[in-house]
Coordinates of C-alpha atoms in Angstrom, one line a residue:
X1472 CA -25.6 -43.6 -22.9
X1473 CA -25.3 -42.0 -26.5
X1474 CA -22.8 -40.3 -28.2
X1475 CA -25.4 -37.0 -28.9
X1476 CA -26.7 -34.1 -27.6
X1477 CA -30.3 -35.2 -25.5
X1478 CA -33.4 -33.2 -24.9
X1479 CA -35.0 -34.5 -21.3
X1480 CA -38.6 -34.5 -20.8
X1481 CA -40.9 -31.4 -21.3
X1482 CA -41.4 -31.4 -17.4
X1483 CA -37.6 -30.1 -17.0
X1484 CA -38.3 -27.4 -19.9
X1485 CA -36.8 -23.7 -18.6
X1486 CA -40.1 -21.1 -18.0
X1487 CA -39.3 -20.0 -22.1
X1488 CA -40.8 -23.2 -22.8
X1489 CA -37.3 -24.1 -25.1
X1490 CA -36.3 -27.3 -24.5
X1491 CA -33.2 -27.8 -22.0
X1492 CA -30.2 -29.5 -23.9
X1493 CA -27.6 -31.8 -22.3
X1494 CA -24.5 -32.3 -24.3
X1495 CA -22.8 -35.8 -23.6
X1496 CA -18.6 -36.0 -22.3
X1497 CA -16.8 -39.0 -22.8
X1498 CA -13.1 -39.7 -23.2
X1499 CA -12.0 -41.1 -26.9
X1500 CA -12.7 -45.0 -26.1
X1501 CA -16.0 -44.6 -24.3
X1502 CA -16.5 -44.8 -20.2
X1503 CA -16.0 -48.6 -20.1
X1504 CA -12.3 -49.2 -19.3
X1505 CA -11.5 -45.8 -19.0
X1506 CA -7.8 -45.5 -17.2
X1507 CA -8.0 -41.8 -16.0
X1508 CA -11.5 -42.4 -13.9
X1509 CA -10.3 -42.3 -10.9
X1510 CA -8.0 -39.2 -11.3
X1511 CA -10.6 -37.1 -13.2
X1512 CA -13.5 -38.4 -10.6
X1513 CA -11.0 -36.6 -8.2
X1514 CA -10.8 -33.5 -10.1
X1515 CA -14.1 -33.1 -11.0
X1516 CA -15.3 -33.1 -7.8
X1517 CA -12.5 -31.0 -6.3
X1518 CA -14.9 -27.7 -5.5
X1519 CA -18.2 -29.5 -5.9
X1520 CA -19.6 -29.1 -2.5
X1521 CA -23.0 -27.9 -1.1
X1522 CA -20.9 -26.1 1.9
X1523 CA -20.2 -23.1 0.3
X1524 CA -23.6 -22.9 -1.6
X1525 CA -22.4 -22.3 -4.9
X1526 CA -23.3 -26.1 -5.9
X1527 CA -26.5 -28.3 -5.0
X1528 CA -26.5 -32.0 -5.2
X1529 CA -29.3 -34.3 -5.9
X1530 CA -29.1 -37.7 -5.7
X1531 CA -31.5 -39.3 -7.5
X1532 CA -30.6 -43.1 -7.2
X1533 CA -27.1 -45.4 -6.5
X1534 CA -26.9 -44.4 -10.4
X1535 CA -27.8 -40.7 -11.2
X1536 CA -26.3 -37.9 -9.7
X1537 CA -26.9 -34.0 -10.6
X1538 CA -24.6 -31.3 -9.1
X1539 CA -26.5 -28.0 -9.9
X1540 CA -24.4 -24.8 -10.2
X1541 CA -27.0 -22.3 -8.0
X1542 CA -26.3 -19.0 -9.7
X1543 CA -27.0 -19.6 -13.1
X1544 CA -28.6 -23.3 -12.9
X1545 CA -26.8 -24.9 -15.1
X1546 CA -25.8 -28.7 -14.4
X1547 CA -23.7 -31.5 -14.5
X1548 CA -24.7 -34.9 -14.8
X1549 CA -23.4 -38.3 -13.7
X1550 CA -24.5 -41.5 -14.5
X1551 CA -23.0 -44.5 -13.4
X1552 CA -22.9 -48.4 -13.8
X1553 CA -21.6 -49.8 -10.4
X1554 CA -19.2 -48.1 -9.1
X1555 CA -17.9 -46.8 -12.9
X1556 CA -19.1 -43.1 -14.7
X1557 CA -21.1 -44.5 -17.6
X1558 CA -22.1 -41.1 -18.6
X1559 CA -21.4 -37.7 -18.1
X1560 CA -23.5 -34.5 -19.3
X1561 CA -23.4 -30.7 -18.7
X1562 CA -26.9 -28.4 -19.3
X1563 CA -26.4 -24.8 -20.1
X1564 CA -23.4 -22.4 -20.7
X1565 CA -23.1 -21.0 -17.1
X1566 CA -20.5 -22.4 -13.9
X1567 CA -21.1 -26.5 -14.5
X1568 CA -19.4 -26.3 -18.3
X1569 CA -16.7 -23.9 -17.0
X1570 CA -16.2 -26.3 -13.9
X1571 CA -16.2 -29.6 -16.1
X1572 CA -14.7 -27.5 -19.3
X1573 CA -11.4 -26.7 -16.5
X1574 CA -11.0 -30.6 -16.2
X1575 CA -11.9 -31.6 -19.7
X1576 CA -9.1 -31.4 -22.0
X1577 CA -6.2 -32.9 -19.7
X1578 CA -8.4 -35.9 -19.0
X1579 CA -9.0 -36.1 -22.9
X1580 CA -13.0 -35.6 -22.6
X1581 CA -14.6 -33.8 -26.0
X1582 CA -18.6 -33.0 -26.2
X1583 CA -20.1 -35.2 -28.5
X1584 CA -21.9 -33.8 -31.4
X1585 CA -25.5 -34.5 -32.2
X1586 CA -26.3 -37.4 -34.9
X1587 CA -26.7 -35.9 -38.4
X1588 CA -29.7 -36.2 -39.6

């Protein structure tokens, strides 16, 4: 996990060919000790559900999950060590950042910027 905006491989690149951008949530202190999880795991995943058809989830391992918002395509992103979120991304400006963006701010989660440089 870093604390900057990620480009994935060229294999995930949108038909434009410009590269798809994941920006990186945490709370202030990191993942690791986090008190809210449990309450914000709740949340998040309060209308994340494939039944309706608005959302798709791949599971892509006991430590990667992707919910994919099916209208626009945009994404959100869970990693996890155990059973803890070790990381937590959005991709795109469509229905995953407004989901995770209505969530965000009471559980004290901020984007991280990209590394100058």
């Amino acid at each position: 996990m870093s604390d900057a905006t990620n480009e994935i491989a060229p294999s995930r690149e949108p038909h434009d060919g410009a590269a798809v951008v994941w920006t990186d949530w945490a709370p202030a202190g990191g993942w690791a000790g986090y008190a809210d999880e449990a309450a914000f795991w709740n949340a998040l995943h309060e209308g994340l559900s494939e039944a309706d058809g608005q959302w798709q989830c791949m599971n892509f391992s006991h430590q990667l999950t992707v919910w994919e918002y099916c209208a626009d395509g945009s994404a959100i992103l869970i990693g996890y060590s155990g059973e803890r979120i070790a990381e937590l991304q959005t991709q795109g400006s469509g229905g995953a950042l407004r989901h995770l963006l209505a969530i965000a701010a009471p559980f004290g989660l901020t984007a991280r910027t990209p590394a100058a440089g």
